[in-house]
């Protein structure tokens, strides 16, 4: 198969505008940070990245590129219990596949030494102390939203005593939970996070990168702002759930002495209908084997969307369509599917595949004759060229749904006595319906009009329907995997008490069609090749399971929004 692609980079980039880009543009104009703009994508390597992360990736890398800045890929890997190198690899692979290049690959765990030093610095400044209360006491003394907290009895330890304890904590002298390092801020602060937040805690645990080098682990609120500051980040972009963390962010980068420190700005998370975007929930689906893995094409992960046939350009177009704002909102599945279709429409070849075959015998077509009919890969409105020969023979398969014995008024396809056009082929007329003992249709006998080759009749005769087909002698067997929504409701988290998102799984999210028939031109295409199966849907050959002689195709997206159509009825 040969076809040329237009380079998507040639397409004009629309001028993107959102509140974050406006802010960055102003900062650049004022030279506010007196250095190059710097952003970062900061995943925790505890799961595969999902389509929500695409939004964050496109935003961080996009802003750096648009404003002549740089963007780091930084793993926020400060939790020894949940992180794994396999997630690091998946994240790197997916960011690259999306089309972005990071300026530096960095790890918060490489800053453990620096973070520890900041702990000592804060102690010396009288801004941190070692607390020896239990977790429970700490929680009790924090107060509530309406009542202030109370001071820990250890809050006024001397700097020397604090330093001594911290050094011994680091040296591994104490068991988990014996002491913690806390910032000394304000136990009656209206923002609960500011009530002497924990900075370092003892965990005798093995870290996937640092091994057993550390038994002191930083809390997210300690590690994240300072990692940004260490890297010289200017704009720390994160989702709205970190809004209340902004106070501690500012406090830490200031107290630790950074000049023109990074500033945190929050935007609303992407929430996509009919799926969940939380690594914790996706991990449950994987662990409980409700999906085949992180890359099961029903999952909202980048790996799954890739396996489903979505392109990087399609995903980036979707992220752009979803937009960046401060207002929490759900994005309709139609927005996603529209972006995917728009992208595939302009790039993939059209081929013919019959999902549910019904045999047609052309009684006036010579037995053993094979004609190669020239069929274009692309419609006229797609600026790509290429074609292949499609074998035409006496025995064909058409779609069972394209025939009705007793058709209703608006049915324009094949019926007894009715003439239709075979795409790229001839007009055929149904002359006989063959049935088995059970009364099921097993075969149609038809005649073809030799004068209509190519799809037009010299006598100007019109037909109302054009249907797809394959040669019964040349078609290849294939398996189609029809993927649908993973959940039955738009917001799977919106459930009654006592239930959770798991009860909303769609039992029909995967329908396997084993006996489909596809034209032979696809036989030697590499796995992962994308197509439009004419009149059916966009498909991709499965990179893992499709083999020569045992082809498997995943449905990427239907041709139209059949859901909206159904609702409209
Ligand atoms: P999850 O809720 O899926 O576990 P997370 O926030 O814990 O996500 P991180 O690895 O910490 O996952 O996320 C890396 C970056 O991606 C963070 O800056 C985070 O704000 C951003 N991000 C995560 N989920 C979304 C989303 N749904 N929409 C936009 N950005 C997101
Ligand atoms: Mg997170």
Coordinates of C-alpha atoms and ligand atoms in Angstrom, one line a residue:
X1 CA 0.0 0.0 0.0
X2 CA 1.4 3.4 -0.8
X3 CA 0.0 6.8 0.0
X4 CA 1.6 10.1 0.9
X5 CA 0.9 12.1 4.0
X6 CA 0.7 15.9 4.1
X7 CA 2.8 17.1 7.0
X8 CA 0.5 18.3 9.8
X9 CA 3.2 20.9 10.7
X10 CA 2.4 22.6 7.4
X11 CA -1.1 23.4 8.7
X12 CA -1.5 26.9 10.1
X13 CA -1.5 27.0 13.9
X14 CA -4.5 28.9 15.2
X15 CA -3.6 31.6 17.6
X16 CA -4.3 30.0 21.0
X17 CA -5.4 32.2 23.7
X18 CA -6.3 31.4 27.3
X19 CA -5.8 33.0 30.7
X20 CA -2.5 31.2 31.2
X21 CA -1.0 32.2 27.9
X22 CA -2.2 35.8 28.5
X23 CA -0.5 35.8 31.8
X24 CA 2.8 34.3 30.4
X25 CA 2.7 36.8 27.5
X26 CA 2.5 39.6 30.0
X27 CA 5.3 38.2 32.1
X28 CA 7.5 37.8 29.0
X29 CA 6.7 41.4 28.0
X30 CA 7.7 42.7 31.5
X31 CA 10.7 40.4 31.8
X32 CA 9.2 39.6 35.1
X33 CA 11.4 36.6 35.9
X34 CA 14.5 37.9 34.3
X35 CA 15.2 34.5 32.8
X36 CA 13.8 32.3 30.1
X37 CA 10.3 31.0 30.6
X38 CA 10.4 27.5 32.1
X39 CA 7.6 25.0 32.7
X40 CA 7.6 21.3 33.6
X41 CA 5.4 18.3 33.3
X42 CA 5.6 16.7 36.7
X43 CA 4.0 13.2 36.8
X44 CA 4.2 10.8 39.7
X45 CA 5.3 7.5 38.2
X46 CA 2.5 5.5 39.7
X47 CA 0.4 4.7 36.7
X48 CA 0.2 5.2 32.9
X49 CA -0.6 8.7 31.7
X50 CA -4.1 9.3 30.6
X51 CA -5.9 11.8 28.4
X52 CA -6.1 14.3 31.3
X53 CA -2.3 14.3 31.3
X54 CA -2.4 15.1 27.6
X55 CA -4.0 18.4 28.5
X56 CA -1.2 19.2 31.0
X57 CA 1.5 18.0 28.6
X58 CA 0.2 20.1 25.7
X59 CA -0.1 23.1 28.0
X60 CA 3.4 22.9 29.6
X61 CA 5.3 21.9 26.4
X62 CA 3.2 24.2 24.3
X63 CA 3.8 27.3 26.4
X64 CA 7.5 26.7 26.5
X65 CA 7.6 26.3 22.7
X66 CA 5.4 29.3 22.0
X67 CA 7.3 31.7 24.3
X68 CA 10.9 30.6 23.5
X69 CA 11.2 28.8 26.9
X70 CA 12.1 25.3 28.1
X71 CA 10.1 22.5 29.5
X72 CA 11.4 19.7 31.8
X73 CA 10.0 16.3 32.3
X74 CA 10.2 15.9 36.0
X75 CA 9.2 12.8 37.8
X76 CA 7.7 13.7 41.2
X77 CA 8.8 10.4 42.6
X78 CA 8.8 11.0 46.3
X79 CA 6.6 8.1 47.4
X80 CA 8.5 4.8 47.7
X81 CA 5.4 2.7 47.9
X82 CA 3.6 3.3 44.7
X83 CA 6.2 4.2 42.1
X84 CA 7.8 2.0 39.5
X85 CA 10.3 2.3 36.7
X86 CA 7.8 0.7 34.3
X87 CA 5.6 3.8 34.8
X88 CA 8.6 6.1 34.1
X89 CA 9.2 4.3 30.8
X90 CA 5.6 4.5 29.8
X91 CA 5.4 8.2 30.6
X92 CA 8.6 9.0 28.6
X93 CA 7.4 6.9 25.7
X94 CA 4.0 8.6 25.7
X95 CA 5.3 12.1 25.9
X96 CA 7.6 11.5 23.0
X97 CA 4.9 9.8 21.0
X98 CA 2.7 12.8 21.5
X99 CA 5.4 14.8 19.8
X100 CA 7.1 16.6 22.6
X101 CA 10.8 16.8 23.5
X102 CA 11.8 17.7 27.1
X103 CA 14.8 19.9 27.7
X104 CA 15.8 17.9 30.7
X105 CA 14.7 14.6 32.3
X106 CA 14.7 15.1 36.0
X107 CA 13.7 13.3 39.2
X108 CA 12.5 14.8 42.4
X109 CA 14.1 11.9 44.1
X110 CA 17.5 13.3 43.0
X111 CA 16.8 16.3 45.1
X112 CA 16.4 14.3 48.4
X113 CA 19.8 15.7 49.5
X114 CA 18.9 19.3 48.6
X115 CA 15.5 19.0 50.2
X116 CA 17.1 17.7 53.4
X117 CA 19.4 20.7 53.4
X118 CA 16.5 23.0 53.1
X119 CA 15.1 21.2 56.1
X120 CA 18.2 22.2 58.1
X121 CA 18.1 25.7 56.7
X122 CA 14.5 26.2 57.9
X123 CA 15.4 24.9 61.3
X124 CA 18.2 27.3 61.6
X125 CA 15.9 30.1 60.6
X126 CA 13.4 29.1 63.3
X127 CA 11.0 28.1 60.6
X128 CA 10.8 24.4 61.1
X129 CA 10.9 21.9 64.0
X130 CA 11.0 18.2 64.8
X131 CA 7.7 17.0 66.2
X132 CA 7.6 13.8 68.2
X133 CA 3.8 13.5 68.4
X134 CA 2.1 10.5 66.9
X135 CA 0.3 10.9 63.6
X136 CA -3.0 10.8 65.5
X137 CA -1.9 13.5 67.9
X138 CA -0.8 15.7 65.0
X139 CA -4.2 15.2 63.4
X140 CA -6.1 16.0 66.6
X141 CA -4.1 19.2 67.2
X142 CA -4.6 20.5 63.7
X143 CA -8.1 21.8 64.6
X144 CA -10.9 22.1 62.1
X145 CA -12.0 24.6 59.5
X146 CA -13.9 26.4 62.2
X147 CA -11.6 26.0 65.2
X148 CA -7.9 26.8 65.3
X149 CA -5.3 24.1 66.0
X150 CA -3.1 23.9 69.1
X151 CA 0.6 23.9 69.4
X152 CA 2.6 20.7 69.7
X153 CA 4.5 20.4 73.0
X154 CA 7.6 20.0 70.8
X155 CA 7.1 23.2 68.8
X156 CA 9.6 25.3 70.8
X157 CA 12.5 22.9 70.7
X158 CA 15.8 24.7 70.2
X159 CA 17.4 24.9 66.8
X160 CA 20.3 22.7 68.1
X161 CA 17.9 20.0 69.4
X162 CA 16.0 20.1 66.2
X163 CA 19.2 19.7 64.1
X164 CA 20.4 16.9 66.2
X165 CA 17.1 15.0 65.9
X166 CA 16.9 15.7 62.2
X167 CA 20.4 14.4 61.6
X168 CA 19.7 11.3 63.6
X169 CA 16.4 10.8 61.7
X170 CA 18.4 10.9 58.5
X171 CA 21.0 8.4 59.9
X172 CA 18.2 5.9 60.5
X173 CA 18.2 5.9 64.3
X174 CA 14.5 6.0 64.6
X175 CA 11.6 3.8 63.5
X176 CA 8.9 5.0 61.1
X177 CA 6.6 7.6 62.7
X178 CA 8.9 8.4 65.6
X179 CA 9.4 12.0 64.5
X180 CA 8.5 14.3 61.6
X181 CA 9.9 17.6 60.4
X182 CA 7.2 20.3 60.3
X183 CA 7.2 23.9 59.1
X184 CA 6.6 26.4 61.8
X185 CA 3.9 28.6 60.4
X186 CA 0.6 29.3 62.1
X187 CA -1.6 26.7 63.9
X188 CA -4.7 29.0 63.5
X189 CA -4.2 29.8 59.8
X190 CA -7.5 29.8 57.9
X191 CA -5.9 27.6 55.3
X192 CA -5.6 24.2 57.1
X193 CA -2.6 23.3 55.0
X194 CA -0.6 26.2 56.6
X195 CA -1.0 24.8 60.1
X196 CA 2.6 23.6 60.5
X197 CA 2.6 21.2 57.5
X198 CA 4.7 18.1 57.6
X199 CA 7.9 18.3 55.4
X200 CA 9.8 15.1 56.0
X201 CA 8.9 11.8 57.6
X202 CA 10.6 8.6 58.4
X203 CA 10.0 5.6 56.1
X204 CA 12.3 2.7 56.1
X205 CA 11.4 1.8 52.6
X206 CA 13.0 0.8 49.3
X207 CA 12.8 3.5 46.6
X208 CA 12.7 2.3 43.0
X209 CA 15.6 4.7 42.1
X210 CA 17.3 5.6 45.3
X211 CA 17.3 2.1 46.7
X212 CA 17.8 2.1 50.5
X213 CA 19.8 5.4 50.5
X214 CA 17.1 7.3 52.3
X215 CA 14.8 6.7 55.2
X216 CA 13.6 10.3 55.2
X217 CA 11.0 11.0 52.6
X218 CA 9.6 14.5 51.7
X219 CA 5.9 15.2 51.6
X220 CA 4.5 16.3 48.2
X221 CA 4.0 19.9 49.5
X222 CA 7.6 20.1 50.5
X223 CA 9.1 18.5 47.4
X224 CA 7.0 19.9 44.6
X225 CA 7.5 23.7 45.1
X226 CA 11.2 23.3 45.9
X227 CA 11.8 21.0 42.9
X228 CA 10.3 23.7 40.7
X229 CA 12.4 26.3 42.3
X230 CA 15.6 24.3 42.0
X231 CA 15.0 23.9 38.3
X232 CA 14.4 27.6 37.8
X233 CA 10.8 27.0 36.7
X234 CA 8.9 30.3 36.2
X235 CA 5.3 29.1 35.7
X236 CA 4.2 26.1 37.7
X237 CA 1.0 25.0 36.1
X238 CA -1.2 22.5 37.9
X239 CA -4.8 21.5 38.3
X240 CA -7.4 23.1 40.6
X241 CA -7.2 20.6 43.4
X242 CA -3.9 22.2 44.3
X243 CA -5.4 25.6 44.9
X244 CA -5.1 25.4 48.6
X245 CA -1.5 24.3 48.3
X246 CA -0.6 27.6 46.7
X247 CA 0.0 29.2 50.1
X248 CA 2.6 26.7 51.2
X249 CA 4.1 26.8 47.7
X250 CA 4.8 30.5 48.1
X251 CA 5.9 30.2 51.7
X252 CA 8.5 27.5 51.0
X253 CA 10.1 29.0 47.9
X254 CA 10.4 32.4 49.7
X255 CA 11.7 31.0 53.0
X256 CA 14.2 28.9 51.2
X257 CA 15.6 32.0 49.6
X258 CA 14.8 31.7 45.9
X259 CA 14.9 35.0 43.9
X260 CA 12.0 35.5 41.5
X261 CA 10.7 32.0 42.5
X262 CA 8.3 30.1 40.3
X263 CA 4.6 30.9 40.7
X264 CA 1.8 28.3 40.7
X265 CA -1.3 28.8 38.6
X266 CA -4.2 26.4 38.6
X267 CA -6.4 25.4 35.7
X268 CA -9.4 23.0 35.7
X269 CA -8.7 19.3 35.1
X270 CA -9.9 17.6 32.0
X271 CA -12.9 15.4 32.8
X272 CA -14.1 13.4 29.9
X273 CA -17.6 11.9 29.8
X274 CA -18.1 8.1 30.0
X275 CA -14.6 7.5 31.6
X276 CA -12.7 8.1 34.7
X277 CA -9.4 10.1 34.8
X278 CA -7.7 9.1 38.0
X279 CA -4.7 6.8 38.0
X280 CA -5.9 5.2 41.3
X281 CA -9.2 4.2 39.7
X282 CA -7.6 3.1 36.4
X283 CA -5.2 1.0 38.5
X284 CA -8.2 -0.7 40.1
X285 CA -9.6 -1.6 36.7
X286 CA -6.2 -3.1 35.8
X287 CA -5.7 -4.9 39.1
X288 CA -9.2 -6.4 39.2
X289 CA -8.8 -7.5 35.6
X290 CA -11.9 -5.7 34.3
X291 CA -9.7 -4.5 31.4
X292 CA -6.8 -6.4 29.8
X293 CA -4.2 -3.9 31.0
X294 CA -3.2 -0.3 31.0
X295 CA -3.2 -0.3 27.2
X296 CA -6.6 -2.0 26.8
X297 CA -8.1 0.1 24.0
X298 CA -11.1 0.9 26.2
X299 CA -8.9 2.7 28.7
X300 CA -8.4 6.5 28.6
X301 CA -4.6 6.1 28.8
X302 CA -2.4 7.4 26.0
X303 CA -1.1 3.9 25.5
X304 CA -4.7 2.6 25.0
X305 CA -5.7 5.4 22.7
X306 CA -2.6 4.8 20.6
X307 CA -3.5 1.1 20.4
X308 CA -7.0 2.1 19.5
X309 CA -5.7 4.0 16.5
X310 CA -5.8 7.6 17.7
X311 CA -2.9 9.7 16.3
X312 CA -0.7 12.1 18.3
X313 CA -2.1 14.9 16.1
X314 CA -5.7 13.8 16.9
X315 CA -5.0 13.9 20.6
X316 CA -3.3 17.2 20.5
X317 CA -6.2 18.6 18.5
X318 CA -8.6 17.3 21.1
X319 CA -6.6 18.9 23.9
X320 CA -6.8 22.2 22.1
X321 CA -10.5 21.8 21.5
X322 CA -11.0 21.1 25.2
X323 CA -9.3 24.4 26.0
X324 CA -7.7 25.7 29.2
X325 CA -9.8 27.6 31.8
X326 CA -10.3 27.9 35.5
X327 CA -13.9 26.7 35.4
X328 CA -14.4 23.0 36.3
X329 CA -16.3 21.4 33.4
X330 CA -16.8 18.0 31.8
X331 CA -15.9 17.5 28.2
X332 CA -18.4 15.6 26.0
X333 CA -17.2 12.5 24.3
X334 CA -18.4 14.0 21.0
X335 CA -15.6 16.6 21.3
X336 CA -13.1 13.8 21.5
X337 CA -14.6 11.7 18.7
X338 CA -14.9 14.7 16.5
X339 CA -11.2 15.6 16.9
X340 CA -10.3 12.0 16.2
X341 CA -12.5 11.7 13.1
X342 CA -11.3 15.0 11.7
X343 CA -7.7 13.9 12.0
X344 CA -8.2 10.4 10.6
X345 CA -10.4 11.6 7.7
X346 CA -7.5 13.6 6.3
X347 CA -4.9 10.8 6.6
X348 CA -6.1 7.3 6.4
X349 CA -6.8 5.1 3.3
X350 CA -10.3 3.8 2.7
X351 CA -10.7 0.0 2.2
X352 CA -13.6 -2.4 2.2
X353 CA -14.4 -4.8 4.9
X354 CA -17.6 -6.7 5.4
X355 CA -18.5 -7.1 9.1
X356 CA -21.3 -9.6 8.8
X357 CA -21.0 -11.3 5.5
X358 CA -23.8 -12.5 3.2
X359 CA -22.8 -14.4 0.1
X360 CA -23.8 -13.1 -3.3
X361 CA -23.4 -15.2 -6.5
X362 CA -23.5 -13.3 -9.8
X363 CA -25.1 -15.9 -12.0
X364 CA -24.1 -14.2 -15.3
X365 CA -20.5 -13.6 -14.3
X366 CA -18.0 -16.1 -15.8
X367 CA -16.8 -18.7 -13.4
X368 CA -13.1 -18.3 -12.6
X369 CA -12.8 -14.8 -14.0
X370 CA -11.0 -12.2 -11.9
X371 CA -11.0 -8.5 -12.7
X372 CA -8.8 -6.0 -10.8
X373 CA -11.0 -3.0 -10.3
X374 CA -9.1 0.3 -9.6
X375 CA -10.2 1.8 -6.3
X376 CA -9.0 5.1 -4.9
X377 CA -7.7 5.1 -1.4
X378 CA -9.0 8.6 -0.7
X379 CA -12.1 10.6 -1.5
X380 CA -11.8 13.7 -3.7
X381 CA -11.9 16.1 -0.7
X382 CA -8.8 14.6 0.9
X383 CA -5.5 15.9 -0.7
X384 CA -3.8 12.5 -0.9
X385 CA -3.5 10.2 -3.8
X386 CA -3.1 6.4 -4.2
X387 CA -5.2 3.5 -5.3
X388 CA -5.1 -0.3 -5.3
X389 CA -6.8 -3.0 -7.4
X390 CA -9.7 -4.8 -5.8
X391 CA -10.4 -8.3 -7.2
X392 CA -14.0 -8.8 -8.5
X393 CA -15.3 -12.3 -8.9
X394 CA -18.4 -14.3 -9.4
X395 CA -18.9 -14.9 -5.7
X396 CA -18.8 -11.9 -3.4
X397 CA -19.7 -11.0 0.2
X398 CA -21.9 -8.0 1.0
X399 CA -23.0 -6.7 4.4
X400 CA -26.0 -8.7 5.7
X401 CA -27.6 -5.4 6.8
X402 CA -27.4 -4.1 3.2
X403 CA -30.1 -6.6 2.1
X404 CA -33.8 -6.7 3.2
X405 CA -36.3 -9.1 1.8
X406 CA -39.1 -6.8 2.6
X407 CA -37.6 -3.4 2.7
X408 CA -39.4 -0.4 4.3
X409 CA -39.8 2.8 2.3
X410 CA -36.5 4.6 3.1
X411 CA -34.3 1.5 2.6
X412 CA -32.3 2.2 -0.6
X413 CA -30.0 -0.8 -0.5
X414 CA -30.4 -4.3 -2.0
X415 CA -33.8 -6.1 -2.0
X416 CA -35.4 -8.7 -4.3
X417 CA -35.7 -7.2 -7.8
X418 CA -33.8 -4.1 -6.7
X419 CA -30.6 -2.8 -8.4
X420 CA -27.7 -1.3 -6.5
X421 CA -24.2 -0.2 -7.2
X422 CA -21.2 -2.1 -5.9
X423 CA -18.6 0.4 -4.9
X424 CA -15.9 0.8 -7.6
X425 CA -17.7 -2.1 -9.4
X426 CA -20.9 -2.8 -11.3
X427 CA -24.6 -2.5 -10.8
X428 CA -26.2 -5.7 -9.6
X429 CA -29.8 -6.8 -9.4
X430 CA -31.1 -9.4 -6.9
X431 CA -32.9 -12.2 -8.6
X432 CA -33.3 -14.9 -5.9
X433 CA -33.0 -15.3 -2.2
X434 CA -31.7 -18.6 -1.0
X435 CA -32.6 -19.9 2.5
X436 CA -31.8 -22.8 4.7
X437 CA -34.2 -25.2 6.4
X438 CA -34.5 -22.7 9.3
X439 CA -35.7 -20.0 6.9
X440 CA -32.5 -18.0 7.3
X441 CA -31.0 -16.3 4.2
X442 CA -27.8 -18.0 3.3
X443 CA -27.1 -16.6 -0.2
X444 CA -28.4 -14.1 -2.8
X445 CA -28.4 -14.8 -6.5
X446 CA -27.9 -11.7 -8.5
X447 CA -27.1 -10.6 -12.0
X448 CA -24.6 -7.9 -12.9
X449 CA -24.7 -5.4 -15.8
X450 CA -21.3 -5.6 -17.6
X451 CA -21.9 -2.1 -19.1
X452 CA -21.8 -0.5 -15.7
X453 CA -18.1 -1.2 -14.8
X454 CA -16.7 1.6 -12.7
X455 CA -20.2 2.4 -11.3
X456 CA -22.1 4.3 -14.1
X457 CA -24.6 3.1 -16.6
X458 CA -24.2 4.3 -20.2
X459 CA -28.0 4.5 -20.5
X460 CA -28.1 7.0 -17.7
X461 CA -30.0 4.5 -15.4
X462 CA -29.8 5.6 -11.7
X463 CA -29.5 3.4 -8.7
X464 CA -30.3 4.7 -5.2
X465 CA -27.8 2.7 -3.2
X466 CA -24.0 2.1 -3.2
X467 CA -22.8 -0.8 -1.0
X468 CA -19.4 -2.2 -0.2
X469 CA -18.3 -5.7 -0.9
X470 CA -15.4 -8.1 -1.1
X471 CA -14.5 -11.0 -3.3
X472 CA -15.4 -14.3 -1.6
X473 CA -12.5 -16.0 -3.2
X474 CA -9.9 -13.3 -2.3
X475 CA -11.2 -11.8 0.9
X476 CA -9.2 -12.4 4.1
X477 CA -10.8 -13.5 7.3
X478 CA -10.3 -11.0 10.2
X479 CA -11.4 -10.3 13.7
X480 CA -13.0 -6.9 14.5
X481 CA -12.9 -5.6 18.0
X482 CA -15.7 -3.1 18.4
X483 CA -14.8 -0.8 21.3
X484 CA -17.4 1.4 23.0
X485 CA -17.7 3.5 26.1
X486 CA -16.1 2.0 29.1
X487 CA -19.0 3.3 31.4
X488 CA -22.7 3.5 30.8
X489 CA -23.1 7.0 32.2
X490 CA -21.4 10.3 31.4
X491 CA -20.1 10.8 35.0
X492 CA -19.2 7.3 36.4
X493 CA -18.4 8.9 39.8
X494 CA -21.9 10.3 40.2
X495 CA -23.4 7.2 41.8
X496 CA -25.8 6.5 44.6
X497 CA -24.6 5.9 48.2
X498 CA -23.0 2.6 48.7
X499 CA -22.0 2.2 45.0
X500 CA -18.9 3.3 43.2
X501 CA -17.8 3.9 39.6
X502 CA -17.1 0.2 39.2
X503 CA -20.9 -0.5 39.1
X504 CA -21.2 1.7 36.1
X505 CA -19.0 -0.3 33.8
X506 CA -20.5 -1.0 30.3
X507 CA -20.8 -4.7 29.7
X508 CA -20.7 -4.1 26.0
X509 CA -17.6 -1.9 25.9
X510 CA -16.0 -4.6 23.8
X511 CA -17.9 -6.7 21.1
X512 CA -15.7 -9.1 19.2
X513 CA -16.7 -9.9 15.7
X514 CA -14.8 -13.0 14.6
X515 CA -15.8 -13.7 11.0
X516 CA -15.4 -10.4 9.1
X517 CA -14.0 -10.4 5.6
X518 CA -11.6 -7.8 4.3
X519 CA -10.2 -7.0 0.9
X520 CA -6.8 -8.6 0.3
X521 CA -4.9 -5.3 -0.3
X522 CA -4.2 -5.0 3.5
X523 CA -2.5 -8.4 3.8
X524 CA 1.0 -7.1 4.0
X525 CA 0.5 -3.8 5.8
X526 CA 2.5 -3.4 9.0
X527 CA 0.5 -3.8 12.2
X528 CA -0.7 -0.4 13.5
X529 CA -1.9 0.6 10.0
X530 CA -5.0 2.8 10.2
X531 CA -7.9 2.6 7.8
X532 CA -11.4 3.8 7.2
X533 CA -13.5 0.7 6.5
X534 CA -15.9 2.2 4.0
X535 CA -19.4 2.9 5.4
X536 CA -18.4 1.3 8.8
X537 CA -15.8 3.0 11.0
X538 CA -12.2 3.9 11.4
X539 CA -10.0 0.9 12.4
X540 CA -6.4 0.1 13.1
X541 CA -4.7 -3.3 13.0
X542 CA -3.8 -4.3 16.5
X543 CA -0.1 -4.0 17.2
X544 CA -0.1 -6.8 19.6
X545 CA -2.6 -9.4 18.4
X546 CA -2.8 -8.9 14.6
X547 CA -0.7 -11.5 12.7
X548 CA -0.5 -12.4 9.0
X549 CA -3.3 -14.9 8.4
X550 CA -5.0 -13.9 11.6
X551 CA -5.7 -10.2 11.2
X552 CA -7.2 -8.3 14.1
X553 CA -8.6 -4.7 13.8
X554 CA -9.6 -2.4 16.6
X555 CA -12.4 0.1 16.0
X556 CA -11.0 3.5 16.7
X557 CA -14.2 5.5 16.2
X558 CA -17.4 5.2 14.3
X559 CA -18.0 7.4 11.2
X560 CA -20.7 9.4 12.8
X561 CA -21.9 10.0 16.3
X562 CA -24.4 7.2 16.4
X563 CA -25.2 8.0 20.0
X564 CA -26.3 11.6 19.3
X565 CA -28.4 10.2 16.4
X566 CA -30.1 7.8 18.7
X567 CA -30.8 10.4 21.3
X568 CA -32.2 12.6 18.6
X569 CA -34.8 10.0 17.6
Ligands
LIG1 P1 -4.6 11.2 38.8 O1 -5.7 11.9 39.5 O2 -4.9 10.6 37.5 O3 -3.9 10.2 39.7 P2 -2.5 13.0 39.3 O4 -2.7 14.5 39.4 O5 -2.3 12.3 40.6 O6 -3.6 12.3 38.4 P3 0.2 13.3 38.4 O7 1.1 12.3 37.9 O8 0.5 13.9 39.7 O9 -1.3 12.7 38.4 O10 -0.1 14.4 37.3 C1 0.9 15.1 36.6 C2 0.4 16.4 36.1 O11 -0.8 16.2 35.3 C3 0.0 17.3 37.3 O12 0.5 18.6 37.0 C4 -1.5 17.2 37.2 O13 -2.1 18.5 37.7 C5 -1.8 17.0 35.7 N1 -3.1 16.3 35.6 C6 -3.5 15.2 36.2 N2 -4.7 14.8 35.8 C7 -5.2 15.8 35.0 C8 -6.4 16.1 34.3 N3 -7.4 15.2 34.4 N4 -6.4 17.2 33.5 C9 -5.4 18.0 33.4 N5 -4.2 17.8 34.0 C10 -4.1 16.8 34.8
LIG2 MG1 -1.0 14.0 41.7

